[in-house]
């Protein structure tokens, strides 16, 4: 896994002529396939005018968490804080929504369009302590590219 090469692939996907939903699915599939400790990759977006997130495209095991209220869980907290949230061990988080016993860590990075948080990328890992600053930088890059799909 090489983040520089993955950035090129992400750019190619976001600049393709596909529908936005197909681009998002391709990004999820690529991340899950190419980063061995990314066991689930998905996008959540603000659900209209509601203070909740709605699951969009993802790669990995289906989740029952299709709607997440703002403030609940890691994703819901990022919707409120507008900050990246890296959880190296989910057992250390009080406000964590379990997506299954296999998930040991999670990283969530918000997507901004014109300064407004419209959603986020959510990565779950079956390993404890897998994420580094390189993951955070890479996922920020992914979110900036995804933001261009919604910047009308």
PDB file of C-alpha atoms in Angstrom, residues 38-115:
ATOM      1  CA  UNK A  38      -9.112  -0.577   6.326  1.00  0.00           C
ATOM      2  CA  UNK A  39     -11.742  -3.252   6.934  1.00  0.00           C
ATOM      3  CA  UNK A  40     -14.728  -0.961   6.332  1.00  0.00           C
ATOM      4  CA  UNK A  41     -14.806   2.295   4.393  1.00  0.00           C
ATOM      5  CA  UNK A  42     -17.884   4.425   3.943  1.00  0.00           C
ATOM      6  CA  UNK A  43     -19.332   7.875   3.504  1.00  0.00           C
ATOM      7  CA  UNK A  44     -21.956   9.493   5.701  1.00  0.00           C
ATOM      8  CA  UNK A  45     -23.625  12.746   4.634  1.00  0.00           C
ATOM      9  CA  UNK A  46     -25.878  15.229   6.397  1.00  0.00           C
ATOM     10  CA  UNK A  47     -29.459  14.033   5.935  1.00  0.00           C
ATOM     11  CA  UNK A  48     -31.187  17.073   4.446  1.00  0.00           C
ATOM     12  CA  UNK A  49     -32.076  19.621   7.127  1.00  0.00           C
ATOM     13  CA  UNK A  50     -32.040  17.040   9.918  1.00  0.00           C
ATOM     14  CA  UNK A  51     -29.318  16.939  12.573  1.00  0.00           C
ATOM     15  CA  UNK A  52     -28.304  13.466  11.532  1.00  0.00           C
ATOM     16  CA  UNK A  53     -26.033  11.633   9.139  1.00  0.00           C
ATOM     17  CA  UNK A  54     -27.190   9.153   6.537  1.00  0.00           C
ATOM     18  CA  UNK A  55     -25.034   6.330   5.228  1.00  0.00           C
ATOM     19  CA  UNK A  56     -24.213   6.571   1.540  1.00  0.00           C
ATOM     20  CA  UNK A  57     -21.754   4.310  -0.280  1.00  0.00           C
ATOM     21  CA  UNK A  58     -19.560   1.885   1.651  1.00  0.00           C
ATOM     22  CA  UNK A  59     -17.386  -1.197   1.258  1.00  0.00           C
ATOM     23  CA  UNK A  60     -17.381  -3.900   3.904  1.00  0.00           C
ATOM     24  CA  UNK A  61     -19.907  -5.633   6.072  1.00  0.00           C
ATOM     25  CA  UNK A  62     -23.367  -3.978   6.057  1.00  0.00           C
ATOM     26  CA  UNK A  63     -24.128  -1.910   9.144  1.00  0.00           C
ATOM     27  CA  UNK A  64     -27.382  -1.265  10.967  1.00  0.00           C
ATOM     28  CA  UNK A  65     -26.162   2.300  11.571  1.00  0.00           C
ATOM     29  CA  UNK A  66     -27.709   3.853   8.474  1.00  0.00           C
ATOM     30  CA  UNK A  67     -28.813   6.976  10.386  1.00  0.00           C
ATOM     31  CA  UNK A  68     -26.578   8.502  13.075  1.00  0.00           C
ATOM     32  CA  UNK A  69     -27.775  11.485  15.146  1.00  0.00           C
ATOM     33  CA  UNK A  70     -25.366  14.399  15.479  1.00  0.00           C
ATOM     34  CA  UNK A  71     -23.289  13.957  18.628  1.00  0.00           C
ATOM     35  CA  UNK A  72     -23.744  10.154  18.805  1.00  0.00           C
ATOM     36  CA  UNK A  73     -20.780   7.881  18.215  1.00  0.00           C
ATOM     37  CA  UNK A  74     -17.559   8.898  16.519  1.00  0.00           C
ATOM     38  CA  UNK A  75     -19.288   9.962  13.293  1.00  0.00           C
ATOM     39  CA  UNK A  76     -21.927  11.980  15.124  1.00  0.00           C
ATOM     40  CA  UNK A  77     -19.242  13.731  17.167  1.00  0.00           C
ATOM     41  CA  UNK A  78     -17.329  14.708  14.003  1.00  0.00           C
ATOM     42  CA  UNK A  79     -20.553  16.165  12.579  1.00  0.00           C
ATOM     43  CA  UNK A  80     -20.612  18.531  15.578  1.00  0.00           C
ATOM     44  CA  UNK A  81     -16.893  19.196  16.140  1.00  0.00           C
ATOM     45  CA  UNK A  82     -15.855  19.547  12.469  1.00  0.00           C
ATOM     46  CA  UNK A  83     -12.573  17.882  13.489  1.00  0.00           C
ATOM     47  CA  UNK A  84     -10.888  14.632  12.533  1.00  0.00           C
ATOM     48  CA  UNK A  85     -11.390  11.929  15.137  1.00  0.00           C
ATOM     49  CA  UNK A  86      -8.898   9.085  15.441  1.00  0.00           C
ATOM     50  CA  UNK A  87      -9.790   6.304  17.862  1.00  0.00           C
ATOM     51  CA  UNK A  88      -6.977   3.788  18.169  1.00  0.00           C
ATOM     52  CA  UNK A  89      -8.957   1.588  20.589  1.00  0.00           C
ATOM     53  CA  UNK A  90     -12.756   1.817  20.574  1.00  0.00           C
ATOM     54  CA  UNK A  91     -12.986   0.288  24.051  1.00  0.00           C
ATOM     55  CA  UNK A  92     -11.577   3.555  25.411  1.00  0.00           C
ATOM     56  CA  UNK A  93     -14.472   5.615  24.028  1.00  0.00           C
ATOM     57  CA  UNK A  94     -17.650   6.141  26.051  1.00  0.00           C
ATOM     58  CA  UNK A  95     -19.612   7.605  23.134  1.00  0.00           C
ATOM     59  CA  UNK A  96     -18.913   4.827  20.643  1.00  0.00           C
ATOM     60  CA  UNK A  97     -21.513   3.028  18.517  1.00  0.00           C
ATOM     61  CA  UNK A  98     -20.377  -0.546  17.996  1.00  0.00           C
ATOM     62  CA  UNK A  99     -20.545  -1.770  14.427  1.00  0.00           C
ATOM     63  CA  UNK A 100     -19.535  -5.254  15.462  1.00  0.00           C
ATOM     64  CA  UNK A 101     -17.170  -7.046  17.802  1.00  0.00           C
ATOM     65  CA  UNK A 102     -14.435  -7.132  15.127  1.00  0.00           C
ATOM     66  CA  UNK A 103     -14.035  -3.341  15.001  1.00  0.00           C
ATOM     67  CA  UNK A 104     -11.111  -2.290  17.195  1.00  0.00           C
ATOM     68  CA  UNK A 105     -10.377   1.235  15.884  1.00  0.00           C
ATOM     69  CA  UNK A 106     -11.917   3.974  13.777  1.00  0.00           C
ATOM     70  CA  UNK A 107     -10.910   7.148  11.980  1.00  0.00           C
ATOM     71  CA  UNK A 108     -13.409   9.742  10.766  1.00  0.00           C
ATOM     72  CA  UNK A 109     -12.519  12.796   8.673  1.00  0.00           C
ATOM     73  CA  UNK A 110     -15.073  15.488   7.726  1.00  0.00           C
ATOM     74  CA  UNK A 111     -15.793  16.672   4.187  1.00  0.00           C
ATOM     75  CA  UNK A 112     -16.121  20.433   3.749  1.00  0.00           C
ATOM     76  CA  UNK A 113     -17.730  22.284   0.850  1.00  0.00           C
ATOM     77  CA  UNK A 114     -17.479  26.074   1.001  1.00  0.00           C
ATOM     78  CA  UNK A 115     -16.492  25.814   4.676  1.00  0.00           C
TER      79      UNK A 115
END
